[in-house]
Amino acid sequence: MATGVAQRTKFLLDESQLPKRWYNIRADLPTAPQPVLHPGTGQPVGPDDLAPLFPMALIQQEVSEEPEIAIPEEILGILSLWRPTPLYRAHRLEQALGTRSRIFYKYEGVSPPGSHKPNTAVAQAYYNKQEGRTRLSTETGAGQWGSALSFACRLLGLECKVYMVKISYEQKPSRRSMIQAWGAEIVASPSTDTESGRAVLAEHPDSPGSLGIAISEAVEDAAGRPDTAYSLGSVLNHVLLHQTVIGQEAIAQMELADAYPDVVIGCVGGGSNFAGLAFPFLREKIAGREIDVLACEPAACPTLTRGVFAYDFGDTSKLTPLVAMHTLGHDFVPAPIHAGGLRYHGVAPLISQLVRDGLVRADAYLQNDVFASALTFAGSEGILPAPEAAHAIHGAMATAMAADEAGESKTILFNLSGHGHFDMSAYDKYLAGTLEDVALDEDEMARALRAIEGLPTPA
Ligand SMILES: Cc1ncc(COP(=O)(O)O)c(C=O)c1O
């Protein structure tokens, strides 16, 4: 039987090939990012403004212009529990689609919590511990991030409190247990543990919660205790930085496959897995290489495709600094679709800037179409994907089919950011035919965008 590279399914790197440095796209951006503003003064925030919430090492990474930042040994040691992650050629999916294109995927679901999220959770827990913090607070949507931070805190000996968006808390009891198994304390958000949570409950006792609300609670928790720092699982520059091990590995693995992607695809909630895969390729695109880079989002929360680029708060209660990003408005509560990790009103400022500069494009999908693609994928490649990651699968399949229709053959690479083993209630609903398709309606969008009226305008 032929065993040439064209027949191979898995492209694996040795542990010694784990990237030793993170890639910082800020050094290469064609347009400088907009400054982060203090909501009270409207002036750019300085490191001291952020110090109550984050350790200095992460604040420095947030504003660093260095193209590469060394990864400390202790972090590499923990990452090597599951990294480098495999890259697959999706032969069987290609056959199922009958496509002329080649489809590859990078699989982040092999980490202990089941997604890309621990790539930054471990780094954040490490730097907080270095600077003497003993406890971290955070929000979680789908539960993947809460699991990842609970896991990282356990391995590094920190306490952890997780505010989990109520709808996911109810939909995913096993994620809850997983977070508790690694030792974190967990509460459904909006909760009565914080002023922000109590204010939302007073107005909307049945609120399903949102990432924006849960962030408010976690920030308030951290701001009120000197032993506690806040930890965010996406959006911020340093979080995206930590994820770039994904794309660096993928570049080496595509070389093993004797291939280079025409199209690089990821799903976008806050943007961290997308950035993790895409930024090292965008480095080459900015240097002149031709690559189509596609961000996939839900039609129920179409931040990049229909939101506006504006200064907005990262949370509902307006506790965070103002950042320039694509947003649907900070009090927007997305419909309770099953891709809980994609229900966020904003997106990473670095990705927003790249969309503005025409280096990244975006598309939005309805959840029944996404689940149909997830099952086609599971039926050929075997892996049952997280609903978030299934948006990238759907984007990759749509790209392959469009290429076929145009008589072209493309090399497509997407990020399979996590498995869906804790998302079975969503699959149950899809299989029972009771999953609702929700596209954001114009009136609700106009209402939500009124929340940003009067805030500073980006240059
Ligand atoms: C598996 C998975 N993929 C993607 C996301 C979206 O987050 P991000 O856009 O930061 O990658 C999440 C968020 O929870 C997730 O759990």
Short mmCIF file of C-alpha atoms and ligand atoms in Angstrom, two decimals:
data_model
loop_
_atom_site.label_atom_id
_atom_site.label_comp_id
_atom_site.label_asym_id
_atom_site.label_seq_id
_atom_site.Cartn_x
_atom_site.Cartn_y
_atom_site.Cartn_z
CA MET A 1 0.00 0.00 0.00
CA ALA A 2 1.25 3.47 -0.84
CA THR A 3 2.36 5.45 2.21
CA GLY A 4 3.28 8.71 0.50
CA VAL A 5 2.55 12.01 2.18
CA ALA A 6 -0.62 12.44 0.09
CA GLN A 7 -2.12 9.33 1.77
CA ARG A 8 -1.16 10.24 5.33
CA THR A 9 -3.86 11.17 7.82
CA LYS A 10 -1.98 12.55 10.84
CA PHE A 11 0.91 14.98 10.89
CA LEU A 12 2.58 14.85 14.29
CA LEU A 13 5.38 16.83 15.85
CA ASP A 14 7.75 15.61 18.54
CA GLU A 15 7.47 17.13 22.02
CA SER A 16 10.82 18.85 21.38
CA GLN A 17 9.14 20.80 18.55
CA LEU A 18 6.70 22.59 20.86
CA PRO A 19 7.12 26.30 19.96
CA LYS A 20 9.39 28.06 22.47
CA ARG A 21 8.12 31.56 21.72
CA TRP A 22 4.73 33.21 21.25
CA TYR A 23 4.16 35.30 18.12
CA ASN A 24 2.99 38.90 18.74
CA ILE A 25 1.09 40.21 15.70
CA ARG A 26 1.09 43.76 17.13
CA ALA A 27 4.65 44.09 15.83
CA ASP A 28 3.47 43.48 12.25
CA LEU A 29 0.03 45.15 12.07
CA PRO A 30 -0.26 47.48 9.05
CA THR A 31 -2.45 49.85 11.12
CA ALA A 32 -1.58 50.57 14.75
CA PRO A 33 -4.31 49.41 17.14
CA GLN A 34 -6.48 52.06 18.81
CA PRO A 35 -5.54 52.86 22.42
CA VAL A 36 -7.56 51.35 25.27
CA LEU A 37 -9.37 54.22 27.06
CA HIS A 38 -10.23 54.91 30.68
CA PRO A 39 -14.04 55.26 30.78
CA GLY A 40 -13.90 58.11 33.30
CA THR A 41 -11.25 60.30 31.67
CA GLY A 42 -11.45 59.16 28.03
CA GLN A 43 -7.61 59.04 28.15
CA PRO A 44 -5.49 55.97 27.26
CA VAL A 45 -5.15 53.60 30.24
CA GLY A 46 -1.68 53.01 31.67
CA PRO A 47 -0.25 49.90 33.32
CA ASP A 48 -1.18 51.21 36.80
CA ASP A 49 -4.88 51.38 35.85
CA LEU A 50 -4.83 47.67 35.03
CA ALA A 51 -2.65 46.52 37.94
CA PRO A 52 -5.57 45.79 40.33
CA LEU A 53 -6.87 43.20 37.85
CA PHE A 54 -3.83 41.69 36.11
CA PRO A 55 -0.19 40.83 36.92
CA MET A 56 2.40 43.20 35.42
CA ALA A 57 3.89 40.51 33.16
CA LEU A 58 0.54 40.14 31.37
CA ILE A 59 0.00 43.92 31.20
CA GLN A 60 3.41 44.19 29.52
CA GLN A 61 2.49 41.46 27.04
CA GLU A 62 -0.76 43.33 26.35
CA VAL A 63 1.13 46.38 25.04
CA SER A 64 4.34 44.72 23.84
CA GLU A 65 5.66 45.55 20.36
CA GLU A 66 8.20 42.68 20.41
CA PRO A 67 7.48 40.24 17.56
CA GLU A 68 8.25 37.21 19.72
CA ILE A 69 8.07 36.53 23.45
CA ALA A 70 9.85 33.58 25.11
CA ILE A 71 7.60 31.00 26.80
CA PRO A 72 8.83 30.22 30.35
CA GLU A 73 10.02 26.63 30.96
CA GLU A 74 7.38 25.85 33.61
CA ILE A 75 4.60 26.73 31.13
CA LEU A 76 6.23 24.60 28.40
CA GLY A 77 6.39 21.71 30.89
CA ILE A 78 2.63 21.82 31.48
CA LEU A 79 1.76 22.42 27.80
CA SER A 80 3.77 19.31 26.91
CA LEU A 81 1.11 17.21 28.69
CA TRP A 82 -0.89 17.47 25.43
CA ARG A 83 1.10 19.60 22.95
CA PRO A 84 2.03 19.57 20.14
CA THR A 85 -1.53 18.74 19.10
CA PRO A 86 -2.19 16.67 15.94
CA LEU A 87 -2.94 18.04 12.50
CA TYR A 88 -5.17 15.82 10.37
CA ARG A 89 -5.82 15.55 6.65
CA ALA A 90 -9.60 15.03 6.45
CA HIS A 91 -9.50 12.39 3.70
CA ARG A 92 -12.80 10.85 4.73
CA LEU A 93 -14.60 14.21 4.95
CA GLU A 94 -13.24 15.11 1.50
CA GLN A 95 -14.67 11.83 0.18
CA ALA A 96 -18.01 12.41 1.90
CA LEU A 97 -18.25 15.83 0.23
CA GLY A 98 -16.87 14.57 -3.08
CA THR A 99 -14.70 17.69 -3.15
CA ARG A 100 -11.59 18.32 -5.23
CA SER A 101 -10.17 20.42 -2.41
CA ARG A 102 -7.84 19.20 0.32
CA ILE A 103 -9.08 19.80 3.88
CA PHE A 104 -6.78 19.82 6.94
CA TYR A 105 -7.66 20.48 10.56
CA LYS A 106 -5.69 21.22 13.70
CA TYR A 107 -7.25 19.42 16.66
CA GLU A 108 -7.16 21.24 20.01
CA GLY A 109 -9.66 18.90 21.68
CA VAL A 110 -6.85 16.62 22.93
CA SER A 111 -6.08 18.91 25.90
CA PRO A 112 -7.29 17.63 29.31
CA PRO A 113 -10.24 20.10 29.46
CA GLY A 114 -11.01 19.44 25.77
CA SER A 115 -10.21 22.69 23.95
CA HIS A 116 -7.56 25.29 23.09
CA LYS A 117 -8.36 27.28 26.24
CA PRO A 118 -5.65 25.84 28.55
CA ASN A 119 -2.94 27.27 26.24
CA THR A 120 -3.58 30.64 27.87
CA ALA A 121 -5.04 29.42 31.19
CA VAL A 122 -1.71 27.84 32.13
CA ALA A 123 0.24 30.97 31.14
CA GLN A 124 -2.12 33.28 33.05
CA ALA A 125 -2.10 31.14 36.20
CA TYR A 126 1.71 30.97 36.00
CA TYR A 127 2.27 34.75 35.81
CA ASN A 128 -0.28 35.43 38.54
CA LYS A 129 1.45 32.95 40.83
CA GLN A 130 4.84 34.51 40.03
CA GLU A 131 3.53 37.87 41.22
CA GLY A 132 2.01 36.52 44.43
CA ARG A 133 -1.71 36.25 43.60
CA THR A 134 -3.30 33.17 45.21
CA ARG A 135 -6.78 33.27 43.67
CA LEU A 136 -8.25 33.94 40.19
CA SER A 137 -11.81 34.87 39.23
CA THR A 138 -13.28 34.40 35.79
CA GLU A 139 -16.40 33.98 33.67
CA THR A 140 -17.22 31.06 31.44
CA GLY A 141 -19.74 30.65 28.64
CA ALA A 142 -19.65 27.16 27.23
CA GLY A 143 -17.72 25.92 30.26
CA GLN A 144 -14.57 25.20 28.27
CA TRP A 145 -12.76 28.25 29.60
CA GLY A 146 -13.90 27.65 33.20
CA SER A 147 -12.66 24.05 32.95
CA ALA A 148 -9.35 25.22 31.50
CA LEU A 149 -8.71 27.79 34.22
CA SER A 150 -9.79 25.41 36.98
CA PHE A 151 -7.36 22.81 35.53
CA ALA A 152 -4.50 25.34 35.28
CA CYS A 153 -5.10 26.69 38.80
CA ARG A 154 -5.12 23.15 40.17
CA LEU A 155 -1.80 22.30 38.53
CA LEU A 156 -0.21 25.55 39.72
CA GLY A 157 -1.76 25.58 43.21
CA LEU A 158 -4.11 28.60 42.97
CA GLU A 159 -7.75 28.98 44.06
CA CYS A 160 -10.31 29.72 41.37
CA LYS A 161 -13.86 31.11 41.24
CA VAL A 162 -15.91 30.68 38.06
CA TYR A 163 -19.05 32.67 37.14
CA MET A 164 -20.78 30.45 34.58
CA VAL A 165 -23.43 31.94 32.24
CA LYS A 166 -26.72 30.60 33.62
CA ILE A 167 -28.02 29.07 30.38
CA SER A 168 -24.81 27.01 30.00
CA TYR A 169 -24.82 26.14 33.72
CA GLU A 170 -28.25 24.58 33.14
CA GLN A 171 -27.46 23.03 29.74
CA LYS A 172 -24.14 21.51 30.81
CA PRO A 173 -24.17 19.98 34.31
CA SER A 174 -21.15 17.83 33.47
CA ARG A 175 -19.00 20.88 32.62
CA ARG A 176 -19.97 22.18 36.03
CA SER A 177 -18.80 18.95 37.66
CA MET A 178 -15.56 19.03 35.67
CA ILE A 179 -14.83 22.57 36.88
CA GLN A 180 -15.50 21.42 40.45
CA ALA A 181 -13.42 18.26 40.02
CA TRP A 182 -10.33 20.42 39.44
CA GLY A 183 -11.18 22.32 42.61
CA ALA A 184 -12.75 25.61 41.51
CA GLU A 185 -15.80 27.20 43.11
CA ILE A 186 -18.61 27.77 40.60
CA VAL A 187 -21.82 29.80 40.56
CA ALA A 188 -24.50 30.48 37.90
CA SER A 189 -24.33 34.04 36.53
CA PRO A 190 -26.15 36.38 37.10
CA SER A 191 -25.54 35.43 40.75
CA THR A 192 -26.33 37.01 44.08
CA ASP A 193 -22.59 36.97 44.96
CA THR A 194 -21.88 40.36 43.34
CA GLU A 195 -23.54 43.76 43.01
CA SER A 196 -23.51 43.45 39.20
CA GLY A 197 -25.30 40.10 39.38
CA ARG A 198 -27.87 41.35 41.89
CA ALA A 199 -28.61 44.41 39.70
CA VAL A 200 -29.32 42.22 36.65
CA LEU A 201 -31.48 39.84 38.69
CA ALA A 202 -33.51 42.74 40.11
CA GLU A 203 -34.43 43.84 36.59
CA HIS A 204 -34.52 40.43 34.84
CA PRO A 205 -35.04 37.63 37.39
CA ASP A 206 -35.12 35.04 34.55
CA SER A 207 -32.04 36.34 32.73
CA PRO A 208 -30.27 33.48 30.87
CA GLY A 209 -27.04 35.37 31.52
CA SER A 210 -24.42 36.39 29.00
CA LEU A 211 -20.66 36.55 28.84
CA GLY A 212 -20.91 40.33 29.31
CA ILE A 213 -22.75 39.90 32.62
CA ALA A 214 -20.46 37.11 33.84
CA ILE A 215 -17.39 39.25 33.05
CA SER A 216 -18.85 42.07 35.18
CA GLU A 217 -19.22 39.67 38.10
CA ALA A 218 -15.72 38.23 37.79
CA VAL A 219 -14.12 41.69 37.43
CA GLU A 220 -16.02 42.97 40.48
CA ASP A 221 -14.88 39.91 42.46
CA ALA A 222 -11.21 40.51 41.56
CA ALA A 223 -11.34 44.27 42.10
CA GLY A 224 -12.68 43.73 45.62
CA ARG A 225 -9.95 41.35 46.87
CA PRO A 226 -6.17 41.92 46.94
CA ASP A 227 -5.44 38.17 46.79
CA THR A 228 -7.46 37.82 43.56
CA ALA A 229 -6.73 38.71 39.93
CA TYR A 230 -9.16 38.56 37.04
CA SER A 231 -8.51 36.15 34.21
CA LEU A 232 -10.12 36.45 30.78
CA GLY A 233 -10.28 33.52 28.36
CA SER A 234 -10.34 35.51 25.13
CA VAL A 235 -10.40 38.99 23.52
CA LEU A 236 -7.28 40.53 25.12
CA ASN A 237 -3.99 40.79 23.23
CA HIS A 238 -2.06 38.60 25.69
CA VAL A 239 -4.68 35.83 25.47
CA LEU A 240 -4.45 35.76 21.68
CA LEU A 241 -0.64 35.81 22.00
CA HIS A 242 -0.65 32.67 24.17
CA GLN A 243 -2.73 30.83 21.58
CA THR A 244 -0.20 31.33 18.77
CA VAL A 245 1.48 28.02 19.59
CA ILE A 246 -1.41 26.52 17.54
CA GLY A 247 -0.57 28.25 14.27
CA GLN A 248 3.19 27.85 14.68
CA GLU A 249 2.76 24.11 15.08
CA ALA A 250 0.34 24.05 12.14
CA ILE A 251 2.88 25.76 9.85
CA ALA A 252 5.44 23.03 10.67
CA GLN A 253 2.81 20.30 10.23
CA MET A 254 1.60 21.64 6.87
CA GLU A 255 5.24 21.47 5.76
CA LEU A 256 5.28 17.79 6.75
CA ALA A 257 2.16 17.38 4.61
CA ASP A 258 3.96 19.12 1.75
CA ALA A 259 1.10 21.62 1.57
CA TYR A 260 0.28 25.25 2.30
CA PRO A 261 -3.24 26.55 2.95
CA ASP A 262 -5.06 28.78 0.48
CA VAL A 263 -7.71 29.32 3.14
CA VAL A 264 -7.31 29.42 6.97
CA ILE A 265 -10.53 29.20 8.98
CA GLY A 266 -11.57 29.48 12.63
CA CYS A 267 -14.72 30.16 14.64
CA VAL A 268 -14.85 33.43 16.55
CA GLY A 269 -16.36 34.10 19.96
CA GLY A 270 -13.91 36.55 21.50
CA GLY A 271 -11.39 35.42 18.89
CA SER A 272 -8.69 33.43 20.70
CA ASN A 273 -8.69 30.09 18.85
CA PHE A 274 -9.07 31.88 15.53
CA ALA A 275 -6.12 34.13 16.34
CA GLY A 276 -4.11 31.18 17.63
CA LEU A 277 -4.28 29.43 14.30
CA ALA A 278 -4.49 32.43 11.97
CA PHE A 279 -1.96 34.95 13.37
CA PRO A 280 1.19 33.01 12.42
CA PHE A 281 -0.27 32.63 8.90
CA LEU A 282 -1.28 36.31 8.84
CA ARG A 283 2.36 37.12 9.60
CA GLU A 284 3.12 35.55 6.21
CA LYS A 285 0.12 37.21 4.56
CA ILE A 286 1.24 40.64 5.80
CA ALA A 287 4.69 39.81 4.37
CA GLY A 288 3.08 39.27 0.94
CA ARG A 289 1.84 35.67 0.78
CA GLU A 290 -1.67 35.14 -0.60
CA ILE A 291 -3.98 33.53 1.97
CA ASP A 292 -7.72 33.88 2.46
CA VAL A 293 -8.44 34.09 6.21
CA LEU A 294 -12.04 33.44 7.26
CA ALA A 295 -13.67 34.04 10.66
CA CYS A 296 -16.92 32.12 11.29
CA GLU A 297 -19.59 33.33 13.73
CA PRO A 298 -23.23 32.56 14.61
CA ALA A 299 -26.04 34.48 12.88
CA ALA A 300 -27.52 34.95 16.39
CA CYS A 301 -24.44 36.94 17.47
CA PRO A 302 -22.99 38.39 14.24
CA THR A 303 -20.39 40.69 15.77
CA LEU A 304 -17.96 40.88 12.83
CA THR A 305 -20.48 40.65 9.98
CA ARG A 306 -23.11 43.07 11.30
CA GLY A 307 -21.69 44.83 14.38
CA VAL A 308 -20.12 48.29 14.25
CA PHE A 309 -16.46 49.16 14.87
CA ALA A 310 -16.66 51.41 17.91
CA TYR A 311 -15.40 52.02 21.41
CA ASP A 312 -17.37 49.88 23.84
CA PHE A 313 -17.14 48.20 27.21
CA GLY A 314 -16.10 44.57 27.41
CA ASP A 315 -18.81 43.84 29.97
CA THR A 316 -22.44 44.66 30.67
CA SER A 317 -21.98 46.69 33.85
CA LYS A 318 -19.37 49.01 32.28
CA LEU A 319 -16.57 48.04 34.69
CA THR A 320 -13.90 47.41 32.02
CA PRO A 321 -11.90 49.99 30.07
CA LEU A 322 -13.21 51.07 26.64
CA VAL A 323 -11.81 49.13 23.70
CA ALA A 324 -12.21 49.76 19.97
CA MET A 325 -13.70 46.62 18.45
CA HIS A 326 -16.60 45.30 16.43
CA THR A 327 -19.52 45.24 18.85
CA LEU A 328 -23.25 44.69 19.07
CA GLY A 329 -23.46 46.87 22.21
CA HIS A 330 -22.42 45.91 25.75
CA ASP A 331 -25.94 45.18 27.00
CA PHE A 332 -26.78 42.89 24.07
CA VAL A 333 -27.85 39.46 25.34
CA PRO A 334 -27.53 36.96 22.49
CA ALA A 335 -30.23 34.33 21.96
CA PRO A 336 -29.47 31.12 23.91
CA ILE A 337 -27.92 29.21 20.99
CA HIS A 338 -25.88 26.13 21.86
CA ALA A 339 -22.51 27.51 20.85
CA GLY A 340 -22.32 29.20 24.27
CA GLY A 341 -18.71 30.24 23.72
CA LEU A 342 -19.69 32.36 20.71
CA ARG A 343 -22.32 34.40 22.60
CA TYR A 344 -20.25 37.56 23.15
CA HIS A 345 -21.19 41.10 22.10
CA GLY A 346 -17.64 42.09 21.12
CA VAL A 347 -14.54 40.57 19.58
CA ALA A 348 -10.80 40.90 20.09
CA PRO A 349 -9.60 44.40 19.07
CA LEU A 350 -6.68 42.85 17.14
CA ILE A 351 -9.10 40.81 15.00
CA SER A 352 -11.41 43.80 14.52
CA GLN A 353 -8.45 45.81 13.25
CA LEU A 354 -7.47 43.01 10.84
CA VAL A 355 -11.04 42.87 9.50
CA ARG A 356 -11.00 46.65 9.06
CA ASP A 357 -7.71 46.39 7.18
CA GLY A 358 -9.16 43.75 4.84
CA LEU A 359 -6.78 41.00 5.98
CA VAL A 360 -9.54 38.86 7.53
CA ARG A 361 -13.10 38.32 6.28
CA ALA A 362 -16.08 37.00 8.22
CA ASP A 363 -19.22 34.96 7.61
CA ALA A 364 -22.19 34.06 9.86
CA TYR A 365 -24.19 30.81 10.01
CA LEU A 366 -27.49 29.49 11.43
CA GLN A 367 -27.18 26.79 14.07
CA ASN A 368 -29.14 24.02 12.29
CA ASP A 369 -26.77 24.32 9.30
CA VAL A 370 -23.82 24.22 11.68
CA PHE A 371 -25.07 21.08 13.46
CA ALA A 372 -25.74 19.39 10.11
CA SER A 373 -22.10 20.00 9.17
CA ALA A 374 -20.96 18.82 12.61
CA LEU A 375 -22.67 15.48 12.04
CA THR A 376 -21.27 15.12 8.52
CA PHE A 377 -17.85 15.67 10.07
CA ALA A 378 -18.48 13.23 12.95
CA GLY A 379 -19.78 10.68 10.46
CA SER A 380 -16.59 10.79 8.41
CA GLU A 381 -13.73 11.89 10.70
CA GLY A 382 -15.25 10.43 13.88
CA ILE A 383 -14.72 13.37 16.22
CA LEU A 384 -17.88 14.90 17.69
CA PRO A 385 -17.06 18.62 17.64
CA ALA A 386 -17.93 21.35 20.12
CA PRO A 387 -20.78 23.47 18.68
CA GLU A 388 -18.40 26.46 18.56
CA ALA A 389 -15.81 24.55 16.54
CA ALA A 390 -18.58 23.26 14.26
CA HIS A 391 -18.87 26.81 12.89
CA ALA A 392 -15.34 26.42 11.51
CA ILE A 393 -16.23 23.00 10.09
CA HIS A 394 -19.25 24.54 8.39
CA GLY A 395 -17.08 27.35 7.01
CA ALA A 396 -14.54 24.83 5.69
CA MET A 397 -17.23 22.70 4.05
CA ALA A 398 -18.89 25.77 2.48
CA THR A 399 -15.48 26.89 1.19
CA ALA A 400 -14.77 23.48 -0.37
CA MET A 401 -18.19 23.36 -2.02
CA ALA A 402 -17.86 26.90 -3.37
CA ALA A 403 -14.45 25.98 -4.83
CA ASP A 404 -15.99 22.91 -6.51
CA GLU A 405 -18.72 25.04 -8.03
CA ALA A 406 -16.10 27.45 -9.34
CA GLY A 407 -14.12 24.51 -10.79
CA GLU A 408 -11.24 25.16 -8.39
CA SER A 409 -9.29 23.03 -5.93
CA LYS A 410 -8.20 24.66 -2.66
CA THR A 411 -6.10 23.67 0.29
CA ILE A 412 -8.21 24.46 3.35
CA LEU A 413 -7.04 24.47 6.97
CA PHE A 414 -9.38 24.96 9.90
CA ASN A 415 -9.12 24.93 13.67
CA LEU A 416 -11.12 22.23 15.44
CA SER A 417 -10.99 24.11 18.73
CA GLY A 418 -12.62 21.49 20.96
CA HIS A 419 -14.64 18.31 21.29
CA GLY A 420 -18.35 18.31 22.07
CA HIS A 421 -18.55 15.54 24.66
CA PHE A 422 -20.22 17.89 27.14
CA ASP A 423 -22.58 19.31 24.54
CA MET A 424 -24.76 16.27 24.05
CA SER A 425 -27.97 18.07 25.09
CA ALA A 426 -27.46 20.31 22.07
CA TYR A 427 -27.00 17.29 19.81
CA ASP A 428 -30.13 15.72 21.39
CA LYS A 429 -32.14 18.81 20.45
CA TYR A 430 -30.73 18.90 16.93
CA LEU A 431 -31.50 15.20 16.40
CA ALA A 432 -35.03 15.70 17.77
CA GLY A 433 -35.52 18.57 15.31
CA THR A 434 -36.22 21.10 18.07
CA LEU A 435 -33.22 23.37 17.65
CA GLU A 436 -34.34 26.88 16.75
CA ASP A 437 -32.62 28.95 14.09
CA VAL A 438 -32.11 32.48 15.32
CA ALA A 439 -30.75 35.34 13.27
CA LEU A 440 -30.42 38.65 15.08
CA ASP A 441 -33.28 40.95 14.06
CA GLU A 442 -32.71 44.55 12.99
CA ASP A 443 -34.83 46.12 15.75
CA GLU A 444 -33.00 44.34 18.55
CA MET A 445 -29.67 45.23 16.96
CA ALA A 446 -30.64 48.91 16.73
CA ARG A 447 -31.81 48.85 20.36
CA ALA A 448 -28.60 47.22 21.60
CA LEU A 449 -26.39 49.63 19.65
CA ARG A 450 -27.97 52.59 21.41
CA ALA A 451 -25.89 51.53 24.45
CA ILE A 452 -22.73 52.84 22.79
CA GLU A 453 -24.12 56.28 21.88
CA GLY A 454 -21.99 59.02 23.38
CA LEU A 455 -18.87 56.86 23.83
CA PRO A 456 -15.63 58.03 22.15
CA THR A 457 -15.29 57.35 18.41
CA PRO A 458 -12.25 55.44 17.07
CA ALA A 459 -9.89 57.26 14.71
C1 LIG B 1 -14.37 24.88 21.87
C2 LIG B 1 -14.48 26.37 21.79
N1 LIG B 1 -14.18 26.98 20.64
C3 LIG B 1 -14.27 28.31 20.52
C4 LIG B 1 -14.66 29.11 21.56
C5 LIG B 1 -14.79 30.58 21.36
O1 LIG B 1 -13.82 31.32 22.02
P1 LIG B 1 -12.64 32.01 21.24
O2 LIG B 1 -13.26 32.84 20.16
O3 LIG B 1 -11.94 32.83 22.25
O4 LIG B 1 -11.77 30.93 20.69
C6 LIG B 1 -14.97 28.53 22.79
C7 LIG B 1 -15.37 29.37 23.93
O5 LIG B 1 -15.73 28.95 24.97
C8 LIG B 1 -14.87 27.12 22.90
O6 LIG B 1 -15.18 26.51 24.04
#
